[in-house]
Coordinates of C-alpha atoms in Angstrom, one line a residue:
X1 CA -66.1 252.7 189.7
X2 CA -62.4 253.6 188.7
X3 CA -60.3 256.0 187.8
X4 CA -58.1 257.2 185.5
X5 CA -55.0 259.3 185.7
X6 CA -52.8 260.1 182.5
X7 CA -49.6 261.8 183.4
X8 CA -47.9 264.2 181.1
X9 CA -44.0 264.7 181.1
X10 CA -43.8 267.4 180.3
X11 CA -42.6 271.0 181.6
X12 CA -41.3 274.7 180.8
X13 CA -38.7 274.4 182.9
X14 CA -37.7 272.9 186.2
X15 CA -38.5 273.9 189.3
X16 CA -36.1 273.3 192.3
X17 CA -38.1 271.2 194.3
X18 CA -39.2 268.9 192.4
X19 CA -38.4 265.2 191.8
X20 CA -41.3 263.9 189.8
X21 CA -41.0 262.0 186.0
X22 CA -40.6 265.0 183.2
X23 CA -38.7 266.4 180.7
X24 CA -38.6 270.8 179.6
X25 CA -37.9 268.8 176.1
X26 CA -40.8 269.1 174.5
X27 CA -39.7 267.2 170.7
X28 CA -41.5 263.5 171.7
X29 CA -45.3 265.4 172.8
X30 CA -46.5 264.6 170.1
X31 CA -44.9 261.1 169.7
X32 CA -46.1 260.5 173.8
X33 CA -49.4 261.5 172.9
X34 CA -49.5 259.0 170.5
X35 CA -48.9 256.4 172.6
X36 CA -50.3 257.4 175.6
X37 CA -53.3 256.9 173.3
X38 CA -52.1 253.3 172.3
X39 CA -51.6 252.1 175.9
X40 CA -55.0 253.6 176.8
X41 CA -56.3 251.0 174.0
X42 CA -53.7 248.2 175.6
X43 CA -54.9 248.5 179.0
X44 CA -59.1 248.8 178.4
X45 CA -59.7 245.3 180.2
X46 CA -57.2 246.5 183.1
X47 CA -60.2 247.4 185.9
X48 CA -62.6 245.6 184.2
X49 CA -64.6 244.7 181.2
X50 CA -67.7 246.5 182.6
X51 CA -66.0 248.8 185.3
X52 CA -67.8 252.4 185.6
X53 CA -65.1 255.4 185.3
X54 CA -66.0 258.1 187.3
X55 CA -63.1 260.6 187.4
X56 CA -60.6 261.2 184.9
X57 CA -57.2 263.4 186.2
X58 CA -54.5 264.7 183.5
X59 CA -51.4 265.0 186.1
X60 CA -47.8 266.0 185.4
X61 CA -45.1 267.2 184.8
X62 CA -47.8 270.3 183.2
X63 CA -50.5 268.5 181.1
X64 CA -51.7 271.9 179.9
X65 CA -49.0 271.9 177.4
X66 CA -50.7 270.1 175.6
X67 CA -52.8 271.5 172.9
X68 CA -56.6 271.5 172.3
X69 CA -56.0 267.9 169.2
X70 CA -53.6 266.4 171.8
X71 CA -55.6 266.3 175.3
X72 CA -58.4 266.0 172.7
X73 CA -57.1 262.5 170.9
X74 CA -56.4 261.1 174.5
X75 CA -60.5 262.0 175.6
X76 CA -61.4 260.1 172.6
X77 CA -59.5 257.0 173.4
X78 CA -60.8 256.9 176.3
X79 CA -64.4 257.9 175.0
X80 CA -64.4 254.8 172.7
X81 CA -62.9 251.6 174.6
X82 CA -63.9 252.9 178.5
X83 CA -67.3 253.1 180.3
X84 CA -67.7 256.3 181.0
X85 CA -69.8 257.7 184.0
X86 CA -67.9 260.9 184.6
X87 CA -68.0 263.1 187.9
X88 CA -65.6 264.7 187.8
X89 CA -62.9 265.6 184.9
X90 CA -59.1 267.3 185.9
X91 CA -56.6 268.8 184.9
X92 CA -53.6 270.6 186.4
X93 CA -52.2 273.6 185.2
X94 CA -50.0 276.7 186.2
X95 CA -51.2 280.5 185.9
X96 CA -48.8 281.3 183.3
X97 CA -50.3 279.2 180.4
X98 CA -53.5 279.3 182.0
X99 CA -54.5 282.3 179.4
X100 CA -58.4 283.3 178.7
X101 CA -58.3 281.7 175.3
X102 CA -56.5 278.4 176.6
X103 CA -59.0 278.0 179.7
X104 CA -61.6 278.5 176.8
X105 CA -60.0 275.7 175.3
X106 CA -60.2 273.4 178.2
X107 CA -64.0 274.1 179.1
X108 CA -64.7 273.2 175.3
X109 CA -62.9 269.9 176.1
X110 CA -64.9 269.4 179.1
X111 CA -62.9 270.0 182.0
X112 CA -65.0 270.9 184.9
X113 CA -62.1 270.9 187.3
X114 CA -58.6 272.8 187.2
X115 CA -56.0 272.0 189.9
X116 CA -54.1 275.3 189.7
X117 CA -49.8 275.0 190.6
X118 CA -49.4 278.8 192.3
X119 CA -47.3 277.5 195.3
X120 CA -47.0 280.8 196.4
X121 CA -48.2 284.8 196.1
X122 CA -44.7 286.0 196.2
X123 CA -41.9 287.0 193.4
X124 CA -39.0 286.4 195.8
X125 CA -40.3 282.7 196.7
X126 CA -41.6 281.3 193.4
X127 CA -38.1 282.7 191.6
X128 CA -36.5 280.9 194.7
X129 CA -38.6 277.8 193.3
X130 CA -37.7 278.6 189.7
X131 CA -41.1 279.0 189.1
X132 CA -42.3 279.9 185.2
X133 CA -44.9 282.1 186.4
X134 CA -45.0 285.7 189.0
X135 CA -47.0 286.7 191.7
X136 CA -49.4 288.9 189.5
X137 CA -50.3 286.1 187.4
X138 CA -50.8 283.8 190.7
X139 CA -53.3 286.8 191.7
X140 CA -55.3 286.5 188.2
X141 CA -55.7 283.0 187.3
X142 CA -59.0 282.7 190.0
X143 CA -60.2 285.5 188.5
X144 CA -59.9 284.2 184.7
X145 CA -60.9 280.8 185.3
X146 CA -64.2 282.0 186.6
X147 CA -64.8 284.2 183.8
X148 CA -64.1 281.7 181.6
X149 CA -66.7 279.6 183.6
X150 CA -64.4 277.5 185.8
X151 CA -66.5 276.8 189.1
X152 CA -64.7 273.7 190.9
X153 CA -61.1 275.1 191.1
X154 CA -57.8 273.8 193.4
X155 CA -54.6 275.7 194.0
X156 CA -51.2 274.3 195.6
X157 CA -49.5 276.4 198.0
X158 CA -46.2 275.2 199.6
X159 CA -45.2 275.8 202.9
X160 CA -41.4 275.2 205.2
X161 CA -39.9 278.3 203.4
X162 CA -36.7 279.1 205.7
X163 CA -37.8 282.7 206.6
X164 CA -37.3 284.4 210.4
X165 CA -41.0 284.3 210.5
X166 CA -44.3 283.1 209.5
X167 CA -45.7 286.8 208.5
X168 CA -44.7 285.8 204.3
X169 CA -46.5 282.3 204.8
X170 CA -49.8 283.9 206.8
X171 CA -50.1 286.3 204.0
X172 CA -50.2 283.6 201.3
X173 CA -52.8 281.9 203.1
X174 CA -54.6 285.5 203.6
X175 CA -54.8 285.7 200.1
X176 CA -55.6 282.5 199.3
X177 CA -58.9 282.4 201.9
X178 CA -59.7 286.5 200.0
X179 CA -59.3 284.5 196.2
X180 CA -61.1 281.6 198.1
X181 CA -61.1 279.0 195.2
X182 CA -62.9 276.2 197.1
X183 CA -60.5 273.8 197.1
X184 CA -56.3 274.2 198.6
X185 CA -54.1 271.5 198.3
X186 CA -50.7 272.6 200.6
X187 CA -47.6 269.8 201.1
X188 CA -44.5 271.0 202.8
X189 CA -41.1 271.9 200.7
X190 CA -39.5 268.8 200.9
X191 CA -35.7 268.5 200.2
X192 CA -35.6 265.1 197.9
X193 CA -32.2 263.9 196.5
X194 CA -31.2 264.7 192.7
X195 CA -33.2 268.3 192.7
X196 CA -31.1 271.6 192.9
X197 CA -32.5 272.2 196.4
X198 CA -31.4 268.9 197.5
X199 CA -27.6 269.5 195.8
X200 CA -27.5 272.9 197.5
X201 CA -28.2 271.4 200.8
X202 CA -25.8 269.1 200.5
X203 CA -23.2 271.7 199.4
X204 CA -24.7 273.8 202.1
X205 CA -25.7 276.5 200.0
X206 CA -29.2 276.3 201.2
X207 CA -30.4 275.6 205.2
X208 CA -34.0 274.0 204.8
X209 CA -36.9 274.9 207.8
X210 CA -36.9 272.9 211.0
X211 CA -38.9 270.8 211.3
X212 CA -40.8 272.4 214.2
X213 CA -40.9 275.6 211.7
X214 CA -43.0 273.6 209.1
X215 CA -44.4 272.1 211.9
X216 CA -45.2 275.8 213.6
X217 CA -46.8 276.5 210.1
X218 CA -48.7 273.4 209.5
X219 CA -50.8 274.1 212.3
X220 CA -51.5 278.0 211.4
X221 CA -52.4 276.5 207.8
X222 CA -55.1 274.6 209.9
X223 CA -56.4 277.3 211.8
X224 CA -56.8 280.1 209.5
X225 CA -58.0 277.8 206.1
X226 CA -60.3 276.5 209.6
X227 CA -61.7 279.5 210.2
X228 CA -62.3 280.5 206.5
X229 CA -64.8 277.6 206.5
X230 CA -62.4 275.1 204.8
X231 CA -62.8 271.5 205.9
X232 CA -59.2 269.3 206.2
X233 CA -60.6 266.5 204.7
X234 CA -57.4 264.6 204.0
X235 CA -54.0 265.8 205.4
X236 CA -52.4 267.8 203.1
X237 CA -56.3 269.0 201.7
X238 CA -58.9 271.4 202.7
X239 CA -61.9 271.8 200.3
X240 CA -65.2 274.1 200.8
X241 CA -68.8 271.4 201.7
X242 CA -69.2 269.5 198.1
X243 CA -65.9 270.9 196.8
X244 CA -64.0 267.6 197.6
X245 CA -61.9 266.5 195.0
X246 CA -63.6 262.8 193.6
X247 CA -60.3 261.7 192.1
X248 CA -58.0 261.9 194.6
X249 CA -60.3 261.2 197.3
X250 CA -60.7 257.7 195.5
X251 CA -57.3 257.1 195.7
X252 CA -57.9 256.9 199.7
X253 CA -60.0 255.7 200.2
X254 CA -58.8 252.3 197.9
X255 CA -60.5 252.6 194.9
X256 CA -59.4 251.0 192.1
X257 CA -57.1 253.6 189.0
X258 CA -55.2 252.7 185.9
X259 CA -52.3 255.1 185.8
X260 CA -51.1 255.8 182.2
X261 CA -48.1 257.8 180.9
X262 CA -44.1 256.8 182.0
X263 CA -43.6 256.6 185.6
X264 CA -48.0 256.1 185.9
X265 CA -49.1 254.2 189.1
X266 CA -51.4 251.7 188.7
X267 CA -54.0 250.0 191.4
X268 CA -56.0 246.9 190.3
X269 CA -57.1 246.3 194.0
X270 CA -55.1 243.6 194.7
X271 CA -51.8 244.6 193.2
X272 CA -50.1 247.8 191.9
X273 CA -47.6 248.4 189.0
X274 CA -45.6 251.4 187.7
X275 CA -44.8 252.0 184.4
X276 CA -40.8 252.9 183.7
X277 CA -40.2 256.7 184.3
X278 CA -38.0 257.0 180.9
X279 CA -39.9 258.8 178.1
X280 CA -38.1 256.9 175.1
X281 CA -37.7 254.2 176.3
X282 CA -41.9 254.4 177.9
X283 CA -42.1 255.1 173.7
X284 CA -39.7 252.9 172.4
X285 CA -41.9 249.7 174.4
X286 CA -45.4 250.9 172.9
X287 CA -44.0 251.1 169.5
X288 CA -43.1 247.9 169.7
X289 CA -46.9 246.7 170.9
X290 CA -45.4 246.6 174.7
X291 CA -46.0 248.4 178.0
X292 CA -42.5 248.5 179.9
X293 CA -43.9 248.2 183.7
X294 CA -42.8 246.8 186.8
X295 CA -45.6 244.9 189.2
X296 CA -46.0 244.9 193.1
X297 CA -47.6 242.0 194.5
X298 CA -49.3 242.6 197.2
X299 CA -49.8 240.4 200.4
X300 CA -52.8 240.7 202.5
X301 CA -50.8 242.1 205.5
X302 CA -49.5 245.2 203.1
X303 CA -53.1 245.9 201.5
X304 CA -54.4 246.4 205.1
X305 CA -51.4 248.5 205.8
X306 CA -52.0 250.7 202.9
X307 CA -55.7 250.8 204.1
X308 CA -54.4 252.0 207.1
X309 CA -52.3 254.7 206.1
X310 CA -54.4 256.1 203.7
X311 CA -57.8 256.2 205.0
X312 CA -56.3 257.4 208.4
X313 CA -55.3 260.1 206.4
X314 CA -59.0 262.0 206.0
X315 CA -61.4 263.1 207.5
X316 CA -63.2 259.8 207.6
X317 CA -60.8 257.9 209.2
X318 CA -60.1 253.7 209.3
X319 CA -63.0 251.7 209.3
X320 CA -62.3 248.8 211.3
X321 CA -65.8 246.9 210.4
X322 CA -64.2 246.9 207.1
X323 CA -60.8 245.7 207.8
X324 CA -63.0 243.1 209.5
X325 CA -65.2 242.0 206.6
X326 CA -62.5 242.1 203.8
X327 CA -59.3 240.5 205.6
X328 CA -60.9 239.3 209.3
X329 CA -58.3 241.6 211.3
X330 CA -59.6 242.9 214.6
X331 CA -57.4 245.8 215.1
X332 CA -58.7 247.0 218.2
X333 CA -57.4 243.8 219.3
X334 CA -54.3 243.7 217.5
X335 CA -53.3 247.0 217.9
X336 CA -55.1 247.8 221.2
X337 CA -52.2 249.0 223.5
X338 CA -51.2 251.6 221.0
X339 CA -54.5 252.6 220.1
X340 CA -55.6 253.3 224.1
X341 CA -52.1 255.7 224.5
X342 CA -52.6 257.8 221.2
X343 CA -56.3 257.9 222.9
X344 CA -55.2 259.1 226.0
X345 CA -52.9 261.5 224.0
X346 CA -55.1 263.0 222.2
X347 CA -54.0 262.0 218.7
X348 CA -57.2 259.8 217.6
X349 CA -60.7 258.9 218.4
X350 CA -62.9 256.1 218.3
X351 CA -65.6 257.1 216.3
X352 CA -68.7 254.4 215.2
X353 CA -65.8 251.8 214.6
X354 CA -64.2 254.4 212.6
X355 CA -60.6 255.4 213.8
X356 CA -60.1 259.0 213.2
X357 CA -57.0 261.5 214.4
X358 CA -57.6 264.6 215.7
X359 CA -56.4 267.7 214.6
X360 CA -53.2 267.0 216.7
X361 CA -53.3 263.6 215.3
X362 CA -52.6 264.9 211.8
X363 CA -49.3 266.4 212.3
X364 CA -48.2 263.1 213.5
X365 CA -50.1 261.0 210.2
X366 CA -47.6 258.5 209.2
X367 CA -45.8 257.8 212.2
X368 CA -49.1 257.1 214.4
X369 CA -50.1 254.9 210.7
X370 CA -46.6 253.1 211.3
X371 CA -47.5 252.1 214.7
X372 CA -50.9 250.6 213.9
X373 CA -49.2 248.6 211.2
X374 CA -49.7 244.6 211.0

């Protein structure tokens, strides 16, 4: 069982917070699709010849900028060269390029899940982020998607936008709950170097929200979404029962995946690799019949620590028996003192050989995981 991630490195415009790899110049779009298909063929044995592909995820960038023929070419290449047993076919999209016609087009290509980058339902916030849609489009997109026949929907929301109080964030949450997409991914506004917000912050033109302010908004989100029947099955992801994202859940469970496209990452269960984050160089290398990538050789300790980091973020927690069976490691013995302290502080619980974060512990997930690392 494994997944395929396709990175489409194009966007209509640059969001002020984004440090993902993308370009607003789309003149190489057709050539990029051709090279993505070529990489798919070259990498057909990366996950093993008998591996069954359970999920395909088109991310970016904004993959919905591709036309029907371009998306179809990628899907057909996967179908020809991989063993498919699909449970989920997802594409990321923005509200402004999900017209009724585009939604029907995506439906005809057999996509069964949409991940929609809404971020906020307020124009003032969207304009500040330099998003390419407005609040009206944010409100309409769920209705249009349902009319097109999509049942599995996810929306992205962003918290931590600096304000005098939390009223705007509470309104965003209430609007999302009213629309009830079934799945909500929510991330804190982070100031990344090299972005517009990073540059403004460095020059003193922008003052980010405090850590306490963002932490308060995280806890408000937990309370609102829990009351609405959403389960926080991963730190940043909330879903109704049976609406969890299969593809992303497999990342956190350490299931192998193949990443295709510039800057895409792959994991074969033992090592990681990542493609070059440069469109022109990515294309050039594939035109010459090779893939420009770097490989990260993971030690036994790396694999253990990665598993602790990712699994602890989930509702299922870290399987201590798996660590013993797969790596001959008893985390309860090695980190007895730290685990005891976290239990005493109400940050972690031990349930049938699983270490699971409490609601309070989720706010400190990375810190706790780091203290448990070998």
